XYZ file of C-alpha atoms in Angstrom:
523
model
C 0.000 0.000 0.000
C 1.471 3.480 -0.983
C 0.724 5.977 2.433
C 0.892 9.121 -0.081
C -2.171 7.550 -1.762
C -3.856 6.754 1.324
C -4.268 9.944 3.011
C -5.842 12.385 2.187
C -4.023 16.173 0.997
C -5.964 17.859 3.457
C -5.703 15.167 6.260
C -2.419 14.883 5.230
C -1.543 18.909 5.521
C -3.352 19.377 9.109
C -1.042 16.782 10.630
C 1.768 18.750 8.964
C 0.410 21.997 11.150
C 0.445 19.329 14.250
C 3.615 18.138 13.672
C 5.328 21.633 13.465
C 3.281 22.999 16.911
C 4.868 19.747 18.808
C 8.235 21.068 17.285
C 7.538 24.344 18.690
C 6.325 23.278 22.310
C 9.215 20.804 22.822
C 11.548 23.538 21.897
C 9.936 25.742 24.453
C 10.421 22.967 26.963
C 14.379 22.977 26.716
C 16.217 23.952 29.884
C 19.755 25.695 29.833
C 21.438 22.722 30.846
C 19.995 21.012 27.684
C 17.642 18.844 28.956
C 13.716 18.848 28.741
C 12.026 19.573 31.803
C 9.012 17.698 32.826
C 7.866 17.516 36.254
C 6.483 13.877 37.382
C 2.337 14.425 38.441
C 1.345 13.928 42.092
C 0.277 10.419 42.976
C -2.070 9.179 46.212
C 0.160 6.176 47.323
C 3.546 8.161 47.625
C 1.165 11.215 49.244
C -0.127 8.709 51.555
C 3.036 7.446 52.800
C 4.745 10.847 53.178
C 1.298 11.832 55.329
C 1.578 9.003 57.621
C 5.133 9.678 58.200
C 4.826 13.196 58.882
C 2.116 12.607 61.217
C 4.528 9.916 63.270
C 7.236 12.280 63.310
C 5.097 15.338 64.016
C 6.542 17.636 61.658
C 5.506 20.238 58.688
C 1.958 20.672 59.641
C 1.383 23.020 57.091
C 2.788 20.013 54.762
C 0.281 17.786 55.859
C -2.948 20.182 55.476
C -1.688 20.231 51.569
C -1.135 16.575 51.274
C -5.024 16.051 52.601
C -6.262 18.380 50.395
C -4.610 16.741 47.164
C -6.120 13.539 48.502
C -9.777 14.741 49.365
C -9.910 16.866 46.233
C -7.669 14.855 43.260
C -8.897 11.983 40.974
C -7.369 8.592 41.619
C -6.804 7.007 37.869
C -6.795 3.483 39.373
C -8.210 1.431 41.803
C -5.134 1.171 44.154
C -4.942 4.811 43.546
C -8.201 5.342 45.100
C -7.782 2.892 48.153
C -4.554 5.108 49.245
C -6.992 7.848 49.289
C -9.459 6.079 51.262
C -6.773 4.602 53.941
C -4.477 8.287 54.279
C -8.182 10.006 54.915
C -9.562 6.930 57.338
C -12.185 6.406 55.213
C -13.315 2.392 54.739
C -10.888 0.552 52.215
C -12.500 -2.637 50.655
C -9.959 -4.743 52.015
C -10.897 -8.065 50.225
C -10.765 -6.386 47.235
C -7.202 -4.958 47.181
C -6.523 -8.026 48.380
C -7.904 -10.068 45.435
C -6.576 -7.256 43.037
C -2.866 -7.528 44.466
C -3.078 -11.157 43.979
C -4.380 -10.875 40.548
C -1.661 -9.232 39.081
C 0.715 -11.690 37.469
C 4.417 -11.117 37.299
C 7.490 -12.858 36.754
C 9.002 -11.985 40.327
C 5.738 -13.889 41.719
C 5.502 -13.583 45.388
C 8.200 -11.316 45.879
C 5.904 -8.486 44.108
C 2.708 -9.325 45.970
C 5.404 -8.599 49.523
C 5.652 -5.024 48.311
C 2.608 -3.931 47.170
C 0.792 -5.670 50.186
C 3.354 -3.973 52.346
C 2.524 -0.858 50.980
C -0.467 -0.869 51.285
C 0.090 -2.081 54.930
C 1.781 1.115 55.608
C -0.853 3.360 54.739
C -3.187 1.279 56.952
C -5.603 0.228 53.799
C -4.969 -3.701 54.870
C -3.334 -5.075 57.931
C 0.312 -6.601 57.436
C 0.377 -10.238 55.900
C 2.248 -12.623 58.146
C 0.596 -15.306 56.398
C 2.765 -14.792 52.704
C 4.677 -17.749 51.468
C 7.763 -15.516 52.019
C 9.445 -15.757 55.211
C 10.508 -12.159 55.462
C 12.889 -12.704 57.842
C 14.833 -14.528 54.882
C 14.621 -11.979 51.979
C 17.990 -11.474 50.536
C 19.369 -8.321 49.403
C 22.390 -7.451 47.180
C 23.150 -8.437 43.315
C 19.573 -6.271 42.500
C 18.936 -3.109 41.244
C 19.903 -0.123 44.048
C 16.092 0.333 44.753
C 15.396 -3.015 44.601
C 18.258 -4.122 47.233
C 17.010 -0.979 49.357
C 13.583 -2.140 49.219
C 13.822 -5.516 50.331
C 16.140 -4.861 53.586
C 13.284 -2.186 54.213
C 10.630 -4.817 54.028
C 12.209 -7.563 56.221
C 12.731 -4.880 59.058
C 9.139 -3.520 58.965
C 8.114 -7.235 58.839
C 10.023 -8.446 61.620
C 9.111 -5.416 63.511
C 5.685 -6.073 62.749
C 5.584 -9.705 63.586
C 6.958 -8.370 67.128
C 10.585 -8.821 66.709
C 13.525 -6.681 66.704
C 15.620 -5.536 63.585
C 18.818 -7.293 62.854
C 21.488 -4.751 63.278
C 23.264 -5.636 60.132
C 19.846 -5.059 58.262
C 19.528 -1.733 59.885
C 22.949 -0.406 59.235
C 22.757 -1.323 55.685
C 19.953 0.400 55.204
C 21.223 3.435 57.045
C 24.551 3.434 55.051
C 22.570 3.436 51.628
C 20.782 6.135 52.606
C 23.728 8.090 53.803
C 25.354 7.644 50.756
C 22.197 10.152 49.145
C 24.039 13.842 47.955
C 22.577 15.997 50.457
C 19.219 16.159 51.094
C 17.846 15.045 47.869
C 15.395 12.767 47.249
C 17.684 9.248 47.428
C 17.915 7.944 43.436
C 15.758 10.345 43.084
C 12.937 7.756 43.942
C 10.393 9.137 46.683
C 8.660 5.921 47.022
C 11.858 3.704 47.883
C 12.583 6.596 49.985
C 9.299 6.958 51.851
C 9.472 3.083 52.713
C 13.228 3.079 53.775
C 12.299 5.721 56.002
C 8.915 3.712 57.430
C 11.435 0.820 58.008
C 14.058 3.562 60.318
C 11.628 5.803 61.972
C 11.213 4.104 65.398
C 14.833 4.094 65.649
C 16.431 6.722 67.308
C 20.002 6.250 66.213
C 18.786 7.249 62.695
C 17.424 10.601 63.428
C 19.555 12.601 61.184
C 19.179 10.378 57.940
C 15.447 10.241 58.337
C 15.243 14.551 59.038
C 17.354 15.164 55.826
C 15.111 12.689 54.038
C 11.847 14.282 54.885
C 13.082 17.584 54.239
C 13.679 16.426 50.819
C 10.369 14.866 50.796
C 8.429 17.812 51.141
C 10.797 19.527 48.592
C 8.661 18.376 46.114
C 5.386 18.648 46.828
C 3.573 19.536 43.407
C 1.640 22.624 43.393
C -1.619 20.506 43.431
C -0.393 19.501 47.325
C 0.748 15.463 46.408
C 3.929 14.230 45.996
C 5.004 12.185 42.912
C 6.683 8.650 42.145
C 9.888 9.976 41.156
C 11.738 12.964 41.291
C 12.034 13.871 37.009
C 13.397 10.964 33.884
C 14.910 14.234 32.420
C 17.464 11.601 31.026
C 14.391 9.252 28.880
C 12.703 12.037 28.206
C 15.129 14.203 26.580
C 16.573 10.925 24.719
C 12.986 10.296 23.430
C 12.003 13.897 22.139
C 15.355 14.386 20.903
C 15.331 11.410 18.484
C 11.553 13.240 17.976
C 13.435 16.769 16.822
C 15.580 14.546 14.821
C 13.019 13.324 12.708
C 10.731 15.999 13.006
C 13.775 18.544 11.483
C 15.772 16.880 9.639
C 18.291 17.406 11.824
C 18.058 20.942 11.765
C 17.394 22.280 14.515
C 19.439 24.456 17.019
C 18.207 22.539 20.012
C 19.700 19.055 18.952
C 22.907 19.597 20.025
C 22.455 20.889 23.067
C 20.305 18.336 23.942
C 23.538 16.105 23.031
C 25.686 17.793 25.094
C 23.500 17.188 27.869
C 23.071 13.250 27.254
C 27.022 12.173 26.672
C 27.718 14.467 30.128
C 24.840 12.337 31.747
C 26.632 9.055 30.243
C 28.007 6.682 34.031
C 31.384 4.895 34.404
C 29.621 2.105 33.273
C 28.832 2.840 30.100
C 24.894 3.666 30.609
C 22.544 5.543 31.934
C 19.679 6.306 34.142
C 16.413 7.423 34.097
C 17.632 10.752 35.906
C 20.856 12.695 36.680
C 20.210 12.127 40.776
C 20.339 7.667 40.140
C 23.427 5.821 40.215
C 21.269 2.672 38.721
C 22.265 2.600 35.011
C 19.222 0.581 33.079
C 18.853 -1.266 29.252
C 15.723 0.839 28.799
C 17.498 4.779 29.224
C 20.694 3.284 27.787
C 19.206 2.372 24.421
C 17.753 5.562 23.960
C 20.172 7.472 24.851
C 22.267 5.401 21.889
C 19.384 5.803 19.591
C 19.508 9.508 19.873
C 23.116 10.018 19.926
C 23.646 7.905 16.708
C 20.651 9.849 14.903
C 22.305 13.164 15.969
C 25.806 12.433 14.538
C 27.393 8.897 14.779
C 30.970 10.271 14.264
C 30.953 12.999 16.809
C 29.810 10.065 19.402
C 31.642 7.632 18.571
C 33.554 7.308 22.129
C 30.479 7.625 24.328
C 28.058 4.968 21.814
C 31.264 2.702 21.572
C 30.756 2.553 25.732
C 27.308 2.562 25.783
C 27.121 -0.696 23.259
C 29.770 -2.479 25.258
C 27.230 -1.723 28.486
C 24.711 -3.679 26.589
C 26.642 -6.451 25.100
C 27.559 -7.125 28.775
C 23.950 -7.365 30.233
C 22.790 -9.264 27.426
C 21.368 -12.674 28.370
C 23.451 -15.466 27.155
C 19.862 -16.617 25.707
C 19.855 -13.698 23.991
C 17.232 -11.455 26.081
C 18.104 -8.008 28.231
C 16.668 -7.614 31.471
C 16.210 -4.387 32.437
C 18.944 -3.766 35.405
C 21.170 -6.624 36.107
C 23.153 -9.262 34.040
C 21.398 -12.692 34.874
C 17.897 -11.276 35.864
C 14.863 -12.701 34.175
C 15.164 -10.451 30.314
C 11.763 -8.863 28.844
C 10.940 -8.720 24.889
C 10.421 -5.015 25.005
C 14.031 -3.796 26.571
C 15.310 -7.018 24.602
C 13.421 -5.114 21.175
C 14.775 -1.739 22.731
C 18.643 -2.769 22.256
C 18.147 -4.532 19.021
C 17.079 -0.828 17.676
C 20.035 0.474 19.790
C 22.871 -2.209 18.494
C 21.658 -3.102 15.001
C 23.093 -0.422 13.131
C 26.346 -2.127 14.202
C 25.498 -5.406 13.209
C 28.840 -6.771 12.253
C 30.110 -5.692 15.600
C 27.338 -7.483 17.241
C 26.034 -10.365 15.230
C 26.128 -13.358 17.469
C 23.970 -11.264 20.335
C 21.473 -10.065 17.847
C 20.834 -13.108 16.057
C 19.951 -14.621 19.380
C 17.904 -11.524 20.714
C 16.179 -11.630 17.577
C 15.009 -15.253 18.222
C 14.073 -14.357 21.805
C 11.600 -11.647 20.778
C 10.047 -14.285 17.972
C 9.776 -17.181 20.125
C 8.366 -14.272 22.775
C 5.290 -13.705 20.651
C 1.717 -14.892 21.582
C -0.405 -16.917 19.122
C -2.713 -13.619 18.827
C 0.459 -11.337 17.702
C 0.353 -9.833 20.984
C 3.948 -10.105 23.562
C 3.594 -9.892 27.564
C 4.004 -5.871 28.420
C 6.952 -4.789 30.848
C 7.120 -1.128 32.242
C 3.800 -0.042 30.585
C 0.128 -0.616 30.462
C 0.202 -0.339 26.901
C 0.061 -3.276 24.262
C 0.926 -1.162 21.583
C 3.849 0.270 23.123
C 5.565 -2.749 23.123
C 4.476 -4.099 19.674
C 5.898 -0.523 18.668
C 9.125 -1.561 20.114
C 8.829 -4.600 18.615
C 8.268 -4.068 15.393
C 11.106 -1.367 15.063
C 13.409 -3.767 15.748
C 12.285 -5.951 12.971
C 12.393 -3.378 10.657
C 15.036 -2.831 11.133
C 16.613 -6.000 11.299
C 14.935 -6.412 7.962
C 16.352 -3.691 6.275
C 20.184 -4.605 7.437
C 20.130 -8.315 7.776
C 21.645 -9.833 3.811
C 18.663 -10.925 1.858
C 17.988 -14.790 2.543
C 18.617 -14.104 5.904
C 17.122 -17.469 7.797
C 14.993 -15.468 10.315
C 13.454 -12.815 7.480
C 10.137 -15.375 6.964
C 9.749 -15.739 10.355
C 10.150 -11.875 11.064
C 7.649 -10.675 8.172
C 5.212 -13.712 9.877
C 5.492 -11.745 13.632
C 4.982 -8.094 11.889
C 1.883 -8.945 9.984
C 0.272 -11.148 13.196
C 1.161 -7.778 15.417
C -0.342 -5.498 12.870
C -3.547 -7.807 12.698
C -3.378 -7.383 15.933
C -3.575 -3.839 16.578
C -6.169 -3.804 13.481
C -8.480 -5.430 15.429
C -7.931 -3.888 18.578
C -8.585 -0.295 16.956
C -11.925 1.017 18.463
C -14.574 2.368 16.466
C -13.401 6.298 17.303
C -10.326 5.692 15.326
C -7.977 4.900 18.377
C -6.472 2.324 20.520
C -6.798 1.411 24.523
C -4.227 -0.473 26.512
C -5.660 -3.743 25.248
C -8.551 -4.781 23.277
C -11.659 -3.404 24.248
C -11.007 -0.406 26.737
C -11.915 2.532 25.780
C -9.093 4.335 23.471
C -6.036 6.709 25.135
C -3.755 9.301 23.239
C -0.918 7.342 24.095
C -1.630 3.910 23.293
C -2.997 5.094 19.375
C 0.156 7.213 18.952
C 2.318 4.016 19.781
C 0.003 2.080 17.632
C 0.252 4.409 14.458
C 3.243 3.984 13.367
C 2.623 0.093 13.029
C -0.165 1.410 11.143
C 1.306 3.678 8.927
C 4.006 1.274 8.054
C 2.438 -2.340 7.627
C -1.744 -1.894 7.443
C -3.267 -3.109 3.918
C -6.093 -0.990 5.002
C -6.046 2.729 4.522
C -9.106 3.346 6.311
C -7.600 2.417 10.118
C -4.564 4.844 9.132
C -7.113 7.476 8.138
C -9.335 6.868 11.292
C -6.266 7.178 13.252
C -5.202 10.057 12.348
C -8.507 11.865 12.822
C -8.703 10.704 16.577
C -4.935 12.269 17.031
C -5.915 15.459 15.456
C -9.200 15.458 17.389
C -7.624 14.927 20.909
C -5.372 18.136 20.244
C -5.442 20.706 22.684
C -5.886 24.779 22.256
C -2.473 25.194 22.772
C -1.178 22.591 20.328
C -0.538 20.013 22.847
C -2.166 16.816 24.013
C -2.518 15.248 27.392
C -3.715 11.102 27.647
C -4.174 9.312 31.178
C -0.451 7.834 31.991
C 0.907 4.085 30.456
C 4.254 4.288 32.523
C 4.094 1.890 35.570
C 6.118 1.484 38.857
C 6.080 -0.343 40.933
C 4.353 -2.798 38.323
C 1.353 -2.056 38.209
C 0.483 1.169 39.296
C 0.778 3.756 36.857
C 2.564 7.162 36.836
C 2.576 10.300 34.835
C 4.899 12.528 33.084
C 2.812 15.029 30.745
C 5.081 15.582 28.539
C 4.973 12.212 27.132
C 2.104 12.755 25.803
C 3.367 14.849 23.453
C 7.055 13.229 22.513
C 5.328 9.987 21.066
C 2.687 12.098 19.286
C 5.536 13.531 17.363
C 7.293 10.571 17.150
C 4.093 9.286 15.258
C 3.660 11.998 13.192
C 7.020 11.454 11.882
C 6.337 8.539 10.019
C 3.906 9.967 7.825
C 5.195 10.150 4.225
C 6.125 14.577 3.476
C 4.157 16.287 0.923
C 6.823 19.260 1.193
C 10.649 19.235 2.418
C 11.113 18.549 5.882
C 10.591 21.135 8.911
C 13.493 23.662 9.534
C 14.014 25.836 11.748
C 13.413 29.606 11.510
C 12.861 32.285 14.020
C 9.442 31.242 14.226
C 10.100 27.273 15.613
């Protein structure tokens, strides 16, 4: 099917006006240090926490007056989102119910998931501490996980054992402490307020620890949002700059003064390691930020990287899965096809450097698919953001792998089940919902459209498409969608911006009637 046939001129020419406002607004959006500034949205569990806690310790009244009017007066956009709410204001939580929906959700690290978010949710008072789980506490094992993940579980076995009316190994509390004290200052620690909050839960009835837990609630209620809550996380200025700057990229052709300051600000961000983060504040280098961050770098000027991307690839050749998945943090943890499909697009320009590991990634993400075309999601609500993922790889596996390549049947067989996949899943107003049958969201069409665009035999779900994106724009040019991003799995959290980066992104990939946006005075 030829696109430029499909769409209509005048279809075709208001998406062109979109395009060029998105341009415009991310632009707008760039700080001085080169980055683009987005500020996480208040969320009720990490309000509720920080509430309890201040109300233990007594402190910043005038803190917790804000925190009960976010609560009382914001909408929760889930339904563990609207049991904090209940439990921080007293009011009845259906405890069976969170208890049947933390049990429901299926994930690879099994029990271990159902300690946190049931501990969580213990903390805030919305159901009463399980000392019935499978898992012993008292024998979690920390070290060899991600930083948050290592912090977390030393956190839970203290607030276990203290709750099954024991006392705190030392060790446990000292390692805590010493992870904590090696935070810069009083910020926010990894720049994660929830680890935070429930590191300091674990500490508080110790007195020893007074210091480390003052510094951390001042830096707590440092960033309380103007609506009153407190987010997940303190920014992903790292991702999101990544994202929107491969989105300029395209967008401009390159041209565009922004670009390489937005460079600058990603190979300064780069770690010893070889990767990056999600935000300047983390130590924790991840598959996810490091592939964008080479998938921007290597759009903005191969050459000029080449010492930074020549690190960053060696950082994912040594995480890979000798199977041939990536996890998302540590060599040896269980991989997942969407960072797996997220390094293919970040190591396949390479591919003679890197054959043996994408050969073997590419079979992962093949054998990965479900008989409906569909794959299991991993840090998103979204199906289509993962088929996205996964169908850039592909393409571009297909356009650099030597014709007769042994896999190319089997990898045009997974892009046309995913794209009758997402053809069937489109609703009848032209977009997409996290999976078939909710009602559609900005995000997950956007990440859909591009599939679209690029592999649909039928130009009317392209056409459809494109009039819900056009008809969810704002006044100003911009577009907002309830969040897909999820931590912990599954609770969702939101960045506004990114409704806008993938919108662009999408955009992009529609065929140009005229020579591509520059930049003049007036972008």
């Amino acid at each position: 099917m030829d696109v430029r046939t499909a769409i209509p001129t005048t279809l075709l020419t208001e998406c062109r006006s979109v395009q060029q406002r998105l341009v415009r607004h991310h632009a707008a959006l760039l700080s001085e240090a080169g980055y683009i500034h987005d500020q996480c949205g208040s969320r009720m569990l990490e309000s509720a926490l920080l509430l309890d806690l201040l109300g233990k310790d007594g402190t910043y009244p005038d803190v917790q007056l804000r925190l009960r009017h976010y609560l009382r007066t914001g909408r929760p956009d889930s339904f563990l989102e609207a049991q904090s709410r209940s439990a921080a204001l007293g009011d009845n939580c259906d405890r069976q119910q969170i208890e049947e929906h933390l049990r429901g959700f299926r994930h690879f690290t099994g029990e271990r998931k159902y300690l946190l978010l049931s501990t969580l949710f213990a903390l805030i008072g919305a159901v009463p501490l399980d000392t019935s789980s499978s898992t012993d506490p008292t024998t979690l094992r920390y070290g060899g996980q991600a930083r948050w993940t290592d912090l977390l579980l030393c956190a839970m076995k203290i607030l276990h054992v203290r709750g099954r009316g024991g006392a705190p190994d030392h060790t446990d509390l000292t390692y805590l402490a010493n992870l904590l004290q090696d935070n810069d200052g009083d910020r926010v620690w990894e720049g994660h307020l929830l680890v935070h909050l429930v590191a300091l839960h674990a500490l508080h009835p110790s007195e020893t620890h007074g210091d480390i837990i003052r510094n951390g609630i001042k830096a707590l209620v440092q960033t309380v949002n103007p609506d009153g809550g407190i987010p997940f996380c303190t920014e992903q200025e790292i991702w999101g700059t990544a994202l929107a700057g491969v989105a300029l990229a395209e967008a401009t052709n390159l041209n565009h003064p922004a670009l390489a300051k937005m460079g600058h600000f990603i190979t300064q961000t780069q770690r010893h390691d070889g990767g990056w983060g999600y935000t300047r504040t983390t130590t924790q280098t991840d598959v996810d930020d490091t592939s964008k961050c080479i998938a921007f770098l290597r759009k903005l000027s191969p050459a000029a990287h080449r010492g930074p991307l020549r690190s960053a690839r060696r950082y994912l050749e040594n995480i890979a899965d000798p199977a041939g998945g990536f996890p998302t943090y540590v060599k040896g943890h269980r991989p997942e096809v969407e960072l797996t499909a997220e390094a293919i697009i970040a190591l396949s320009p390479d591919w003679p450097h890197h054959t043996p590991t994408l050969n073997r990634s590419l079979d992962y993400i093949l054998d990965a698919q479900h008989r409906d075309g569909n794959f299991d999601l991993s840090w998103t609500l979204s199906a289509s953001a993962v088929i996205l993922h996964v169908i850039d790889a592909m393409d571009d596996t297909r356009h650099l792998a030597f014709p007769g390549h042994r896999r190319a049947a089997s990898i045009t067989h997974a892009i046309n089940k995913a794209t009758t996949f997402l053809e069937s899943a489109q609703n009848p107003d032209g977009g997409w919902g996290h999976q078939p049958g909710p009602p559609s969201d900005l995000l997950s069409s956007v990440q859909a459209l591009p599939v679209i665009i690029r592999h649909t035999r039928r130009p009317s779900s392209i056409n459809h498409a494109l009039h819900y994106l056009i008809d969810q724009q704002r006044n100003d040019g911009t577009f907002a969608s309830p969040p897909d991003q999820v931590g912990p799995r599954p609770i969702p959290y939101d960045f506004p911006q990114l409704a806008n980066t993938p919108t662009l992104i999408a955009l992009n990939h529609l065929p140009r009637t005229t020579s591509p946006t520059t930049h003049s005075p007036g972008l």
